[in-house]
Amino acid sequence: MDRNVRFFLNTVFPARCILCNGSFYYTYQNLLCGDCIQSIKAEKLTYCRSCGRKDQNCQRCLKKRLFNDIQIFRNADFKIIELISVFKFKYYKNLSVIIADIIREDFLKYLNEKDIELVTYVPLHKKVYKKRGFNHLKAILENLIPEGMLKETVVKIKDTPFQTELKAEERALNLKDAFQLEDRRSIENKNVLLFDDILTTGSTVRSVYDQIKKGKPKGIFGYIIAR
């Protein structure tokens, strides 16, 4: 867009941030102001590196470890929750570029440290995908890694209520038999990373983890945007 045209549009129709509602001069996007983007940073958190729970010495994982390691970008506060909610449920696919830019440095560093060979993500049921038109997790990853490194290895075969609509004790039951391993060959003997946006009880990533494990990968790692 021509600089003069952009200046005119900013003057007559200033952008308004979806998070703080403040007006701002936009260049490449008109959804988030620079201050809000800059405020969403990686945090040093204490948690179980096997399942992501808040307890550093998780008794369940001391008995039976899940992931080789999980990286959590930051705590779930209003800004990150609202950003992801608008992205997912109001179908602003171009937010994938902004979210990818926010986590880029931390995400790529983690992939390198753990020698990740394949990245996968929590799948959507085909009905949800048809309505939304895209998988929001895949959209973020497409802005971060080469196409050949990205693969949907697990499919969702049962249409279930969104986890956010359920109580903690209902979430694991809701996902029983909901996922199925689709591509065993692509993950066998590889370091695989599972990507998700929000971790609450951990039921979703555990359910997908169980399917990935059937493919006999070398290691299973996780990356979560917020907990």
PDB file of C-alpha atoms in Angstrom:
ATOM      1  CA  MET A   1       0.000   0.000   0.000  1.00  0.00           C
ATOM      2  CA  ASP A   2       1.252   3.483  -0.897  1.00  0.00           C
ATOM      3  CA  ARG A   3       2.565   5.437   2.114  1.00  0.00           C
ATOM      4  CA  ASN A   4       0.311   8.424   1.407  1.00  0.00           C
ATOM      5  CA  VAL A   5      -2.764   6.215   1.100  1.00  0.00           C
ATOM      6  CA  ARG A   6      -1.899   4.485   4.396  1.00  0.00           C
ATOM      7  CA  PHE A   7      -1.432   7.875   6.095  1.00  0.00           C
ATOM      8  CA  PHE A   8      -4.839   9.002   4.820  1.00  0.00           C
ATOM      9  CA  LEU A   9      -6.553   5.814   6.014  1.00  0.00           C
ATOM     10  CA  ASN A  10      -4.869   6.038   9.423  1.00  0.00           C
ATOM     11  CA  THR A  11      -6.029   9.627   9.775  1.00  0.00           C
ATOM     12  CA  VAL A  12      -9.637   9.042   8.692  1.00  0.00           C
ATOM     13  CA  PHE A  13     -10.064   5.468   9.941  1.00  0.00           C
ATOM     14  CA  PRO A  14      -7.531   4.864  12.729  1.00  0.00           C
ATOM     15  CA  ALA A  15      -7.021   1.241  13.754  1.00  0.00           C
ATOM     16  CA  ARG A  16      -8.300   0.155  17.157  1.00  0.00           C
ATOM     17  CA  CYS A  17      -6.476  -2.537  19.109  1.00  0.00           C
ATOM     18  CA  ILE A  18      -8.556  -5.648  19.800  1.00  0.00           C
ATOM     19  CA  LEU A  19      -6.887  -6.033  23.210  1.00  0.00           C
ATOM     20  CA  CYS A  20      -6.660  -2.566  24.774  1.00  0.00           C
ATOM     21  CA  ASN A  21      -9.154  -0.774  22.495  1.00  0.00           C
ATOM     22  CA  GLY A  22      -6.659   2.031  21.955  1.00  0.00           C
ATOM     23  CA  SER A  23      -6.247   3.642  18.534  1.00  0.00           C
ATOM     24  CA  PHE A  24      -2.900   3.273  16.756  1.00  0.00           C
ATOM     25  CA  TYR A  25      -1.127   3.974  13.474  1.00  0.00           C
ATOM     26  CA  TYR A  26      -0.862   0.723  11.570  1.00  0.00           C
ATOM     27  CA  THR A  27       1.574  -0.406   8.910  1.00  0.00           C
ATOM     28  CA  TYR A  28       1.368  -4.133   8.102  1.00  0.00           C
ATOM     29  CA  GLN A  29      -1.631  -5.020  10.303  1.00  0.00           C
ATOM     30  CA  ASN A  30      -4.531  -3.198  11.962  1.00  0.00           C
ATOM     31  CA  LEU A  31      -5.518  -5.549  14.790  1.00  0.00           C
ATOM     32  CA  LEU A  32      -2.967  -5.139  17.607  1.00  0.00           C
ATOM     33  CA  CYS A  33      -1.104  -2.042  18.738  1.00  0.00           C
ATOM     34  CA  GLY A  34       2.662  -2.183  19.205  1.00  0.00           C
ATOM     35  CA  ASP A  35       2.430  -1.781  22.982  1.00  0.00           C
ATOM     36  CA  CYS A  36       0.232  -4.869  23.355  1.00  0.00           C
ATOM     37  CA  ILE A  37       2.445  -6.932  21.062  1.00  0.00           C
ATOM     38  CA  GLN A  38       5.562  -5.925  22.998  1.00  0.00           C
ATOM     39  CA  SER A  39       3.912  -6.773  26.328  1.00  0.00           C
ATOM     40  CA  ILE A  40       3.360 -10.456  25.424  1.00  0.00           C
ATOM     41  CA  LYS A  41       6.758 -11.959  26.195  1.00  0.00           C
ATOM     42  CA  ALA A  42       8.207 -15.288  27.288  1.00  0.00           C
ATOM     43  CA  GLU A  43       8.200 -15.893  31.038  1.00  0.00           C
ATOM     44  CA  LYS A  44      10.325 -18.118  33.251  1.00  0.00           C
ATOM     45  CA  LEU A  45       7.829 -20.495  34.813  1.00  0.00           C
ATOM     46  CA  THR A  46       8.064 -23.321  37.322  1.00  0.00           C
ATOM     47  CA  TYR A  47       6.147 -26.436  36.317  1.00  0.00           C
ATOM     48  CA  CYS A  48       6.415 -30.164  35.657  1.00  0.00           C
ATOM     49  CA  ARG A  49       8.498 -30.513  32.499  1.00  0.00           C
ATOM     50  CA  SER A  50       6.780 -33.820  31.724  1.00  0.00           C
ATOM     51  CA  CYS A  51       3.085 -32.841  31.733  1.00  0.00           C
ATOM     52  CA  GLY A  52       3.019 -29.062  32.211  1.00  0.00           C
ATOM     53  CA  ARG A  53       1.191 -29.076  35.553  1.00  0.00           C
ATOM     54  CA  LYS A  54       2.043 -26.318  38.009  1.00  0.00           C
ATOM     55  CA  ASP A  55       3.693 -28.725  40.451  1.00  0.00           C
ATOM     56  CA  GLN A  56       7.401 -28.888  39.714  1.00  0.00           C
ATOM     57  CA  ASN A  57       7.704 -32.269  41.437  1.00  0.00           C
ATOM     58  CA  CYS A  58       4.598 -33.836  39.918  1.00  0.00           C
ATOM     59  CA  GLN A  59       4.007 -37.144  41.701  1.00  0.00           C
ATOM     60  CA  ARG A  60       2.160 -38.654  38.757  1.00  0.00           C
ATOM     61  CA  CYS A  61       5.083 -38.040  36.413  1.00  0.00           C
ATOM     62  CA  LEU A  62       7.631 -39.325  38.921  1.00  0.00           C
ATOM     63  CA  LYS A  63       5.853 -42.680  38.608  1.00  0.00           C
ATOM     64  CA  LYS A  64       5.243 -42.554  34.864  1.00  0.00           C
ATOM     65  CA  ARG A  65       6.802 -39.811  32.748  1.00  0.00           C
ATOM     66  CA  LEU A  66       4.844 -38.452  29.792  1.00  0.00           C
ATOM     67  CA  PHE A  67       6.609 -35.996  27.462  1.00  0.00           C
ATOM     68  CA  ASN A  68      10.384 -35.995  27.308  1.00  0.00           C
ATOM     69  CA  ASP A  69      10.037 -32.265  27.937  1.00  0.00           C
ATOM     70  CA  ILE A  70       7.449 -29.481  27.622  1.00  0.00           C
ATOM     71  CA  GLN A  71       8.150 -25.811  26.984  1.00  0.00           C
ATOM     72  CA  ILE A  72       5.503 -23.269  28.077  1.00  0.00           C
ATOM     73  CA  PHE A  73       5.919 -19.784  26.627  1.00  0.00           C
ATOM     74  CA  ARG A  74       4.101 -17.832  29.371  1.00  0.00           C
ATOM     75  CA  ASN A  75       1.254 -17.738  31.865  1.00  0.00           C
ATOM     76  CA  ALA A  76      -2.249 -17.334  30.482  1.00  0.00           C
ATOM     77  CA  ASP A  77      -3.320 -13.755  31.190  1.00  0.00           C
ATOM     78  CA  PHE A  78      -6.105 -11.646  29.687  1.00  0.00           C
ATOM     79  CA  LYS A  79      -4.110 -10.497  26.660  1.00  0.00           C
ATOM     80  CA  ILE A  80      -2.922 -13.890  25.460  1.00  0.00           C
ATOM     81  CA  ILE A  81      -6.291 -15.555  26.163  1.00  0.00           C
ATOM     82  CA  GLU A  82      -8.197 -12.820  24.328  1.00  0.00           C
ATOM     83  CA  LEU A  83      -5.743 -12.855  21.421  1.00  0.00           C
ATOM     84  CA  ILE A  84      -6.067 -16.610  20.911  1.00  0.00           C
ATOM     85  CA  SER A  85      -9.856 -16.536  21.412  1.00  0.00           C
ATOM     86  CA  VAL A  86     -10.335 -13.865  18.754  1.00  0.00           C
ATOM     87  CA  PHE A  87      -8.008 -15.793  16.452  1.00  0.00           C
ATOM     88  CA  LYS A  88      -9.868 -19.094  16.907  1.00  0.00           C
ATOM     89  CA  PHE A  89     -13.491 -18.109  17.296  1.00  0.00           C
ATOM     90  CA  LYS A  90     -13.758 -14.905  15.250  1.00  0.00           C
ATOM     91  CA  TYR A  91     -11.689 -16.423  12.438  1.00  0.00           C
ATOM     92  CA  TYR A  92      -9.019 -13.709  12.089  1.00  0.00           C
ATOM     93  CA  LYS A  93      -6.531 -15.964  10.323  1.00  0.00           C
ATOM     94  CA  ASN A  94      -4.045 -13.116   9.779  1.00  0.00           C
ATOM     95  CA  LEU A  95      -3.449 -13.091  13.546  1.00  0.00           C
ATOM     96  CA  SER A  96      -1.374 -16.228  12.929  1.00  0.00           C
ATOM     97  CA  VAL A  97       1.451 -14.008  11.662  1.00  0.00           C
ATOM     98  CA  ILE A  98       1.416 -11.849  14.809  1.00  0.00           C
ATOM     99  CA  ILE A  99       1.301 -14.829  17.196  1.00  0.00           C
ATOM    100  CA  ALA A 100       4.112 -16.531  15.268  1.00  0.00           C
ATOM    101  CA  ASP A 101       6.243 -13.385  15.554  1.00  0.00           C
ATOM    102  CA  ILE A 102       5.588 -13.216  19.318  1.00  0.00           C
ATOM    103  CA  ILE A 103       6.801 -16.767  20.028  1.00  0.00           C
ATOM    104  CA  ARG A 104       9.323 -17.081  17.178  1.00  0.00           C
ATOM    105  CA  GLU A 105      12.606 -16.652  19.071  1.00  0.00           C
ATOM    106  CA  ASP A 106      11.636 -18.917  21.965  1.00  0.00           C
ATOM    107  CA  PHE A 107      10.026 -21.543  19.727  1.00  0.00           C
ATOM    108  CA  LEU A 108      12.899 -21.876  17.259  1.00  0.00           C
ATOM    109  CA  LYS A 109      15.460 -21.963  20.061  1.00  0.00           C
ATOM    110  CA  TYR A 110      13.572 -24.838  21.691  1.00  0.00           C
ATOM    111  CA  LEU A 111      13.367 -26.778  18.413  1.00  0.00           C
ATOM    112  CA  ASN A 112      17.104 -26.460  17.986  1.00  0.00           C
ATOM    113  CA  GLU A 113      17.940 -27.398  21.589  1.00  0.00           C
ATOM    114  CA  LYS A 114      15.811 -30.547  21.476  1.00  0.00           C
ATOM    115  CA  ASP A 115      16.842 -31.581  17.952  1.00  0.00           C
ATOM    116  CA  ILE A 116      13.208 -31.683  16.800  1.00  0.00           C
ATOM    117  CA  GLU A 117      12.753 -33.447  13.457  1.00  0.00           C
ATOM    118  CA  LEU A 118       8.980 -33.196  13.012  1.00  0.00           C
ATOM    119  CA  VAL A 119       6.340 -30.794  14.358  1.00  0.00           C
ATOM    120  CA  THR A 120       2.682 -31.739  14.700  1.00  0.00           C
ATOM    121  CA  TYR A 121      -0.313 -30.097  16.365  1.00  0.00           C
ATOM    122  CA  VAL A 122      -3.664 -30.794  17.986  1.00  0.00           C
ATOM    123  CA  PRO A 123      -6.083 -31.555  15.123  1.00  0.00           C
ATOM    124  CA  LEU A 124      -9.634 -30.299  14.626  1.00  0.00           C
ATOM    125  CA  HIS A 125     -12.626 -32.454  13.843  1.00  0.00           C
ATOM    126  CA  LYS A 126     -13.658 -32.088  10.184  1.00  0.00           C
ATOM    127  CA  LYS A 127     -16.911 -30.298  11.157  1.00  0.00           C
ATOM    128  CA  VAL A 128     -15.029 -27.650  13.131  1.00  0.00           C
ATOM    129  CA  TYR A 129     -12.435 -27.307  10.379  1.00  0.00           C
ATOM    130  CA  LYS A 130     -15.141 -26.803   7.756  1.00  0.00           C
ATOM    131  CA  LYS A 131     -16.788 -24.061   9.821  1.00  0.00           C
ATOM    132  CA  ARG A 132     -13.542 -22.274  10.740  1.00  0.00           C
ATOM    133  CA  GLY A 133     -11.784 -22.824   7.420  1.00  0.00           C
ATOM    134  CA  PHE A 134      -8.370 -23.408   8.970  1.00  0.00           C
ATOM    135  CA  ASN A 135      -6.577 -25.039  11.882  1.00  0.00           C
ATOM    136  CA  HIS A 136      -5.299 -22.104  13.946  1.00  0.00           C
ATOM    137  CA  LEU A 137      -2.302 -24.074  15.253  1.00  0.00           C
ATOM    138  CA  LYS A 138      -1.188 -25.121  11.793  1.00  0.00           C
ATOM    139  CA  ALA A 139      -1.599 -21.516  10.603  1.00  0.00           C
ATOM    140  CA  ILE A 140       0.833 -20.309  13.285  1.00  0.00           C
ATOM    141  CA  LEU A 141       3.353 -23.053  12.518  1.00  0.00           C
ATOM    142  CA  GLU A 142       3.296 -22.308   8.790  1.00  0.00           C
ATOM    143  CA  ASN A 143       4.834 -18.935   9.670  1.00  0.00           C
ATOM    144  CA  LEU A 144       7.603 -20.557  11.741  1.00  0.00           C
ATOM    145  CA  ILE A 145       8.960 -23.696  10.089  1.00  0.00           C
ATOM    146  CA  PRO A 146       9.462 -25.205   6.615  1.00  0.00           C
ATOM    147  CA  GLU A 147       6.511 -27.098   5.139  1.00  0.00           C
ATOM    148  CA  GLY A 148       8.437 -30.371   5.095  1.00  0.00           C
ATOM    149  CA  MET A 149       8.897 -30.261   8.874  1.00  0.00           C
ATOM    150  CA  LEU A 150       5.152 -29.887   9.564  1.00  0.00           C
ATOM    151  CA  LYS A 151       2.758 -32.832   9.570  1.00  0.00           C
ATOM    152  CA  GLU A 152      -0.710 -33.637  10.921  1.00  0.00           C
ATOM    153  CA  THR A 153       0.056 -37.068  12.355  1.00  0.00           C
ATOM    154  CA  VAL A 154      -3.116 -37.495  14.442  1.00  0.00           C
ATOM    155  CA  VAL A 155      -6.716 -36.901  13.351  1.00  0.00           C
ATOM    156  CA  LYS A 156      -9.772 -36.150  15.453  1.00  0.00           C
ATOM    157  CA  ILE A 157     -12.406 -38.763  14.677  1.00  0.00           C
ATOM    158  CA  LYS A 158     -15.046 -37.762  17.208  1.00  0.00           C
ATOM    159  CA  ASP A 159     -16.797 -34.393  17.296  1.00  0.00           C
ATOM    160  CA  THR A 160     -16.723 -33.232  20.922  1.00  0.00           C
ATOM    161  CA  PRO A 161     -17.774 -30.106  22.817  1.00  0.00           C
ATOM    162  CA  PHE A 162     -14.999 -27.529  23.211  1.00  0.00           C
ATOM    163  CA  GLN A 163     -12.938 -28.197  26.332  1.00  0.00           C
ATOM    164  CA  THR A 164     -13.532 -24.597  27.485  1.00  0.00           C
ATOM    165  CA  GLU A 165     -17.228 -25.450  27.876  1.00  0.00           C
ATOM    166  CA  LEU A 166     -16.564 -28.272  30.365  1.00  0.00           C
ATOM    167  CA  LYS A 167     -15.568 -28.683  34.007  1.00  0.00           C
ATOM    168  CA  ALA A 168     -12.107 -30.041  34.774  1.00  0.00           C
ATOM    169  CA  GLU A 169     -13.378 -33.509  35.686  1.00  0.00           C
ATOM    170  CA  GLU A 170     -15.347 -33.758  32.424  1.00  0.00           C
ATOM    171  CA  ARG A 171     -12.505 -32.918  30.061  1.00  0.00           C
ATOM    172  CA  ALA A 172     -10.642 -36.237  29.971  1.00  0.00           C
ATOM    173  CA  LEU A 173     -13.889 -38.173  29.482  1.00  0.00           C
ATOM    174  CA  ASN A 174     -14.915 -35.781  26.722  1.00  0.00           C
ATOM    175  CA  LEU A 175     -11.845 -36.756  24.680  1.00  0.00           C
ATOM    176  CA  LYS A 176     -12.030 -40.506  25.209  1.00  0.00           C
ATOM    177  CA  ASP A 177     -11.456 -42.214  21.825  1.00  0.00           C
ATOM    178  CA  ALA A 178     -11.571 -38.809  20.112  1.00  0.00           C
ATOM    179  CA  PHE A 179      -8.168 -39.025  18.384  1.00  0.00           C
ATOM    180  CA  GLN A 180      -6.512 -41.556  16.118  1.00  0.00           C
ATOM    181  CA  LEU A 181      -2.962 -41.939  14.827  1.00  0.00           C
ATOM    182  CA  GLU A 182      -3.017 -41.297  11.080  1.00  0.00           C
ATOM    183  CA  ASP A 183       0.598 -41.316   9.947  1.00  0.00           C
ATOM    184  CA  ARG A 184       2.747 -43.797  11.864  1.00  0.00           C
ATOM    185  CA  ARG A 185       5.572 -43.889   9.323  1.00  0.00           C
ATOM    186  CA  SER A 186       6.360 -40.161   9.474  1.00  0.00           C
ATOM    187  CA  ILE A 187       7.037 -40.155  13.233  1.00  0.00           C
ATOM    188  CA  GLU A 188       8.769 -43.500  13.779  1.00  0.00           C
ATOM    189  CA  ASN A 189      12.176 -43.072  15.443  1.00  0.00           C
ATOM    190  CA  LYS A 190      12.005 -39.244  15.254  1.00  0.00           C
ATOM    191  CA  ASN A 191      11.983 -36.468  17.831  1.00  0.00           C
ATOM    192  CA  VAL A 192       8.430 -35.156  17.490  1.00  0.00           C
ATOM    193  CA  LEU A 193       7.079 -31.917  18.925  1.00  0.00           C
ATOM    194  CA  LEU A 194       3.362 -31.465  19.701  1.00  0.00           C
ATOM    195  CA  PHE A 195       2.150 -27.851  19.505  1.00  0.00           C
ATOM    196  CA  ASP A 196      -0.898 -26.433  21.322  1.00  0.00           C
ATOM    197  CA  ASP A 197      -2.135 -23.020  22.393  1.00  0.00           C
ATOM    198  CA  ILE A 198      -3.579 -23.185  25.933  1.00  0.00           C
ATOM    199  CA  LEU A 199      -2.920 -25.781  28.651  1.00  0.00           C
ATOM    200  CA  THR A 200      -5.525 -26.012  31.409  1.00  0.00           C
ATOM    201  CA  THR A 201      -5.932 -29.563  32.695  1.00  0.00           C
ATOM    202  CA  GLY A 202      -3.666 -31.085  30.049  1.00  0.00           C
ATOM    203  CA  SER A 203      -6.340 -33.552  28.863  1.00  0.00           C
ATOM    204  CA  THR A 204      -6.046 -32.566  25.220  1.00  0.00           C
ATOM    205  CA  VAL A 205      -2.271 -32.846  24.873  1.00  0.00           C
ATOM    206  CA  ARG A 206      -2.260 -36.098  26.857  1.00  0.00           C
ATOM    207  CA  SER A 207      -4.874 -37.592  24.527  1.00  0.00           C
ATOM    208  CA  VAL A 208      -2.885 -36.629  21.426  1.00  0.00           C
ATOM    209  CA  TYR A 209       0.361 -37.741  23.108  1.00  0.00           C
ATOM    210  CA  ASP A 210      -1.105 -41.223  23.613  1.00  0.00           C
ATOM    211  CA  GLN A 211      -1.715 -41.529  19.881  1.00  0.00           C
ATOM    212  CA  ILE A 212       1.720 -40.195  18.883  1.00  0.00           C
ATOM    213  CA  LYS A 213       3.359 -42.691  21.220  1.00  0.00           C
ATOM    214  CA  LYS A 214       1.825 -45.558  19.222  1.00  0.00           C
ATOM    215  CA  GLY A 215       4.003 -44.496  16.293  1.00  0.00           C
ATOM    216  CA  LYS A 216       7.181 -45.299  18.273  1.00  0.00           C
ATOM    217  CA  PRO A 217       8.966 -41.936  17.992  1.00  0.00           C
ATOM    218  CA  LYS A 218      12.433 -41.442  19.421  1.00  0.00           C
ATOM    219  CA  GLY A 219      11.087 -38.721  21.731  1.00  0.00           C
ATOM    220  CA  ILE A 220       7.911 -36.684  22.246  1.00  0.00           C
ATOM    221  CA  PHE A 221       8.205 -33.017  23.200  1.00  0.00           C
ATOM    222  CA  GLY A 222       5.601 -30.329  23.721  1.00  0.00           C
ATOM    223  CA  TYR A 223       5.348 -26.598  23.146  1.00  0.00           C
ATOM    224  CA  ILE A 224       2.456 -24.660  24.691  1.00  0.00           C
ATOM    225  CA  ILE A 225       1.849 -20.941  24.185  1.00  0.00           C
ATOM    226  CA  ALA A 226       0.224 -20.356  27.585  1.00  0.00           C
ATOM    227  CA  ARG A 227      -0.821 -22.159  30.746  1.00  0.00           C
TER     228      ARG A 227
END
